[in-house]
Tab-separated table of N, CA and C in Angstrom:
chain	number	residue	atom	x	y	z
A	1	MET	N	61.785	113.700	111.663
A	1	MET	CA	60.822	113.245	112.742
A	1	MET	C	59.536	113.986	111.536
A	2	PRO	N	58.188	113.246	111.393
A	2	PRO	CA	57.131	113.709	110.891
A	2	PRO	C	56.463	114.770	111.575
A	3	ARG	N	56.239	116.099	110.839
A	3	ARG	CA	55.218	117.131	111.271
A	3	ARG	C	53.945	116.579	110.950
A	4	TYR	N	52.825	116.958	111.836
A	4	TYR	CA	51.595	116.965	111.738
A	4	TYR	C	51.135	118.455	112.344
A	5	GLU	N	49.302	118.629	111.319
A	5	GLU	CA	49.037	120.232	111.438
A	5	GLU	C	47.671	119.757	112.112
A	6	TYR	N	47.698	120.290	113.507
A	6	TYR	CA	46.649	120.468	114.109
A	6	TYR	C	45.503	122.067	113.672
A	7	ARG	N	44.784	122.080	114.775
A	7	ARG	CA	43.598	123.208	114.528
A	7	ARG	C	42.923	122.951	116.367
A	8	CYS	N	43.025	124.204	116.477
A	8	CYS	CA	42.403	124.320	117.796
A	8	CYS	C	40.899	124.985	117.740
A	9	ARG	N	40.153	123.931	118.302
A	9	ARG	CA	38.987	124.241	118.583
A	9	ARG	C	38.208	125.773	118.984
A	10	SER	N	39.147	126.058	119.814
A	10	SER	CA	38.492	126.989	121.051
A	10	SER	C	39.165	128.191	120.541
A	11	CYS	N	40.009	128.330	119.830
A	11	CYS	CA	40.481	129.792	119.283
A	11	CYS	C	40.586	129.958	117.519
A	12	GLY	N	40.671	128.600	117.229
A	12	GLY	CA	41.078	128.530	115.548
A	12	GLY	C	41.821	128.517	115.264
A	13	ASP	N	43.232	128.554	115.937
A	13	ASP	CA	44.777	128.856	115.121
A	13	ASP	C	44.792	127.283	115.065
A	14	THR	N	45.757	126.878	113.531
A	14	THR	CA	46.124	126.346	112.700
A	14	THR	C	47.663	126.046	113.468
A	15	PHE	N	48.477	124.887	113.867
A	15	PHE	CA	49.665	124.659	114.201
A	15	PHE	C	50.158	123.506	113.533
A	16	GLU	N	51.304	123.050	113.969
A	16	GLU	CA	52.068	121.922	113.096
A	16	GLU	C	53.046	121.769	114.801
A	17	LEU	N	53.133	120.576	114.989
A	17	LEU	CA	54.460	119.871	115.697
A	17	LEU	C	54.545	118.643	114.985
A	18	SER	N	56.081	118.505	115.584
A	18	SER	CA	57.247	117.595	114.890
A	18	SER	C	56.747	116.186	116.059
A	19	ARG	N	56.384	115.452	115.628
A	19	ARG	CA	56.611	114.462	116.582
A	19	ARG	C	56.646	113.119	116.041
A	20	PRO	N	57.118	111.998	117.097
A	20	PRO	CA	56.962	110.448	116.503
A	20	PRO	C	55.569	110.267	115.473
A	21	MET	N	55.733	109.244	114.969
A	21	MET	CA	54.717	109.049	113.875
A	21	MET	C	53.584	108.093	115.343
A	22	ALA	N	54.098	107.440	116.489
A	22	ALA	CA	53.803	106.555	117.215
A	22	ALA	C	52.829	107.635	118.287
A	23	GLU	N	52.996	108.682	117.959
A	23	GLU	CA	52.580	110.057	119.204
A	23	GLU	C	51.593	110.800	118.439
A	24	SER	N	51.068	110.605	116.913
A	24	SER	CA	50.785	111.018	115.814
A	24	SER	C	49.165	111.783	116.401
A	25	GLY	N	48.462	110.645	116.876
A	25	GLY	CA	47.123	110.675	117.759
A	25	GLY	C	46.898	111.369	118.757
A	26	ALA	N	48.072	111.126	119.558
A	26	ALA	CA	47.798	112.229	121.438
A	26	ALA	C	47.475	113.268	121.371
A	27	PRO	N	46.856	113.805	122.155
A	27	PRO	CA	46.654	115.193	122.609
A	27	PRO	C	47.487	116.195	122.477
A	28	ALA	N	46.826	116.839	121.806
A	28	ALA	CA	48.325	118.036	121.425
A	28	ALA	C	47.573	119.947	121.957
A	29	SER	N	48.338	120.478	122.866
A	29	SER	CA	47.683	121.884	123.169
A	29	SER	C	48.208	122.851	122.101
A	30	CYS	N	47.065	123.810	122.090
A	30	CYS	CA	47.262	124.969	121.078
A	30	CYS	C	48.481	126.039	121.609
A	31	PRO	N	49.012	126.542	120.783
A	31	PRO	CA	50.319	127.685	121.196
A	31	PRO	C	49.607	128.488	122.296
A	32	ALA	N	48.215	128.794	122.177
A	32	ALA	CA	48.046	129.757	123.154
A	32	ALA	C	47.151	128.659	124.733
A	33	GLY	N	47.218	127.611	123.989
A	33	GLY	CA	46.882	126.510	125.623
A	33	GLY	C	45.826	125.966	125.879
A	34	HIS	N	44.896	126.281	124.459
A	34	HIS	CA	43.861	125.373	124.437
A	34	HIS	C	43.964	123.887	124.510
A	35	GLU	N	43.142	122.797	125.058
A	35	GLU	CA	43.327	121.356	125.068
A	35	GLU	C	42.548	120.923	123.756
A	36	ASP	N	41.305	121.616	123.553
A	36	ASP	CA	40.530	121.043	122.506
A	36	ASP	C	41.056	121.247	120.922
A	37	THR	N	41.739	120.131	120.800
A	37	THR	CA	42.624	120.450	119.071
A	37	THR	C	42.092	119.477	118.662
A	38	VAL	N	42.167	119.467	117.069
A	38	VAL	CA	41.899	117.662	116.206
A	38	VAL	C	43.001	118.209	115.363
A	39	LYS	N	43.711	116.727	114.897
A	39	LYS	CA	44.389	116.285	114.017
A	39	LYS	C	43.826	117.165	112.633
A	40	LEU	N	44.383	117.706	111.951
A	40	LEU	CA	44.088	117.463	110.371
A	40	LEU	C	44.747	117.151	109.278
A	41	LEU	N	44.115	116.176	108.342
A	41	LEU	CA	44.819	115.087	107.600
A	41	LEU	C	45.247	116.095	106.302
A	42	SER	N	46.587	115.089	106.091
A	42	SER	CA	47.538	116.505	105.763
A	42	SER	C	47.014	115.962	104.262
A	43	THR	N	47.360	116.256	102.925
A	43	THR	CA	47.181	115.684	101.399
A	43	THR	C	48.783	115.838	100.796
A	44	VAL	N	49.124	114.697	99.973
A	44	VAL	CA	50.045	114.674	99.621
A	44	VAL	C	50.190	114.756	97.873
A	45	ALA	N	50.584	115.775	97.810
A	45	ALA	CA	50.994	116.001	96.186
A	45	ALA	C	51.484	115.376	95.219
A	46	VAL	N	51.528	114.190	94.532
A	46	VAL	CA	52.436	113.790	94.110
A	46	VAL	C	52.684	114.239	92.028
A	47	GLY	N	53.726	114.664	91.870
A	47	GLY	CA	53.627	115.323	90.338
A	47	GLY	C	54.643	114.399	89.980
A	48	GLY	N	54.407	114.332	88.356
A	48	GLY	CA	55.382	113.377	87.732
A	48	GLY	C	55.406	113.641	86.174
A	49	SER	N	55.937	113.411	85.394
A	49	SER	CA	56.388	113.971	83.882
A	49	SER	C	55.335	112.400	83.295
A	50	ALA	N	55.256	111.639	83.673
A	50	ALA	CA	54.501	110.548	83.175
A	50	ALA	C	53.468	110.390	82.286
A	51	SER	N	52.556	111.510	82.963
A	51	SER	CA	51.492	111.849	81.291
A	51	SER	C	52.142	112.629	80.541
A	52	ALA	N	52.544	113.499	80.947
A	52	ALA	CA	53.002	114.663	79.835
A	52	ALA	C	53.654	113.826	78.671
A	53	SER	N	54.441	112.504	79.106
A	53	SER	CA	55.531	111.964	78.224
A	53	SER	C	54.836	110.739	77.518
A	54	SER	N	53.563	110.355	78.398
A	54	SER	CA	52.646	109.820	77.175
A	54	SER	C	52.032	110.291	76.243
A	55	SER	N	51.716	111.582	76.778
A	55	SER	CA	50.511	112.283	75.766
A	55	SER	C	51.731	112.885	74.306
A	56	SER	N	52.906	112.944	74.586
A	56	SER	CA	53.495	113.504	73.770
A	56	SER	C	53.909	112.011	72.528
A	57	SER	N	54.081	111.074	73.147
A	57	SER	CA	54.126	109.916	72.660
A	57	SER	C	53.022	108.971	71.814
A	58	SER	N	51.898	110.046	72.190
A	58	SER	CA	50.167	109.056	71.964
A	58	SER	C	50.144	109.095	69.934
A	59	SER	N	50.794	109.929	69.337
A	59	SER	CA	50.727	109.544	68.140
A	59	SER	C	51.862	108.666	67.367
A	60	SER	N	52.543	107.726	68.210
A	60	SER	CA	53.451	106.536	68.086
A	60	SER	C	52.219	105.369	67.639
A	61	SER	N	52.724	104.202	67.270
A	61	SER	CA	52.443	102.905	66.947
A	61	SER	C	51.991	102.231	67.710
A	62	SER	N	52.368	102.808	69.660
A	62	SER	CA	51.722	101.975	70.502
A	62	SER	C	50.486	102.583	71.163
A	63	SER	N	50.026	103.971	70.408
A	63	SER	CA	48.683	104.427	71.171
A	63	SER	C	47.753	103.544	70.895
A	64	PRO	N	47.224	102.499	70.339
A	64	PRO	CA	46.310	101.551	70.672
A	64	PRO	C	46.217	100.441	71.355
A	65	ALA	N	47.302	100.421	72.136
A	65	ALA	CA	48.085	99.451	73.390
A	65	ALA	C	47.063	100.410	74.555
A	66	ALA	N	47.932	101.876	74.216
A	66	ALA	CA	47.692	102.556	75.350
A	66	ALA	C	46.140	102.898	75.987
A	67	GLY	N	45.146	102.662	74.950
A	67	GLY	CA	43.943	103.078	75.156
A	67	GLY	C	43.170	102.519	75.399
A	68	GLY	N	44.113	100.738	76.057
A	68	GLY	CA	43.386	99.847	76.610
A	68	GLY	C	42.696	98.946	75.682
A	69	GLY	N	42.553	98.970	74.683
A	69	GLY	CA	42.097	97.981	73.883
A	69	GLY	C	40.689	98.431	73.665
A	70	GLY	N	39.564	97.446	73.737
A	70	GLY	CA	38.197	97.933	73.870
A	70	GLY	C	37.309	97.175	72.807
A	71	GLY	N	38.032	97.606	71.439
A	71	GLY	CA	37.710	97.111	70.203
A	71	GLY	C	37.028	98.101	69.646
A	72	GLY	N	36.525	98.310	68.610
A	72	GLY	CA	35.603	99.373	67.658
A	72	GLY	C	36.142	100.498	67.903
A	73	CYS	N	35.571	101.300	67.514
A	73	CYS	CA	36.449	102.863	67.484
A	73	CYS	C	36.287	103.125	68.828
A	74	CYS	N	36.190	102.995	70.080
A	74	CYS	CA	36.421	103.396	71.333
A	74	CYS	C	37.664	103.365	71.441
A	75	GLY	N	38.645	102.250	71.040
A	75	GLY	CA	39.667	102.327	71.318
A	75	GLY	C	40.732	102.998	70.261
A	76	GLY	N	40.226	103.861	69.451
A	76	GLY	CA	40.635	104.608	67.873
A	76	GLY	C	41.564	103.822	67.021
A	77	GLY	N	41.580	102.614	67.128
A	77	GLY	CA	42.470	101.850	66.252
A	77	GLY	C	41.997	101.476	64.691
A	78	CYS	N	40.573	101.671	64.463
A	78	CYS	CA	39.965	101.452	63.351
A	78	CYS	C	39.270	102.678	63.033
A	79	CYS	N	39.036	103.584	63.274
A	79	CYS	CA	38.158	105.155	63.223
A	79	CYS	C	39.530	106.079	62.238
A	80	GLY	N	39.200	106.518	61.050
A	80	GLY	CA	40.222	106.828	60.216
A	80	GLY	C	39.873	108.621	60.476
């Protein structure tokens, strides 16, 4: 079951609740009993090694294609 983070506007307390997605927007009382709360937007960090692996292969023969083309010196294919 997903966890949602809320903040109480009355006391400023931040708290989490586990509830079904269908009830994520339903009113939630803070642990102190206040009713004036707001659901906070959660951020999700997605990490990976794709950028690290592409930078390690930047000196390979596929680097001009990885630069997106564009022609001229902007692509890095003709400048020395």
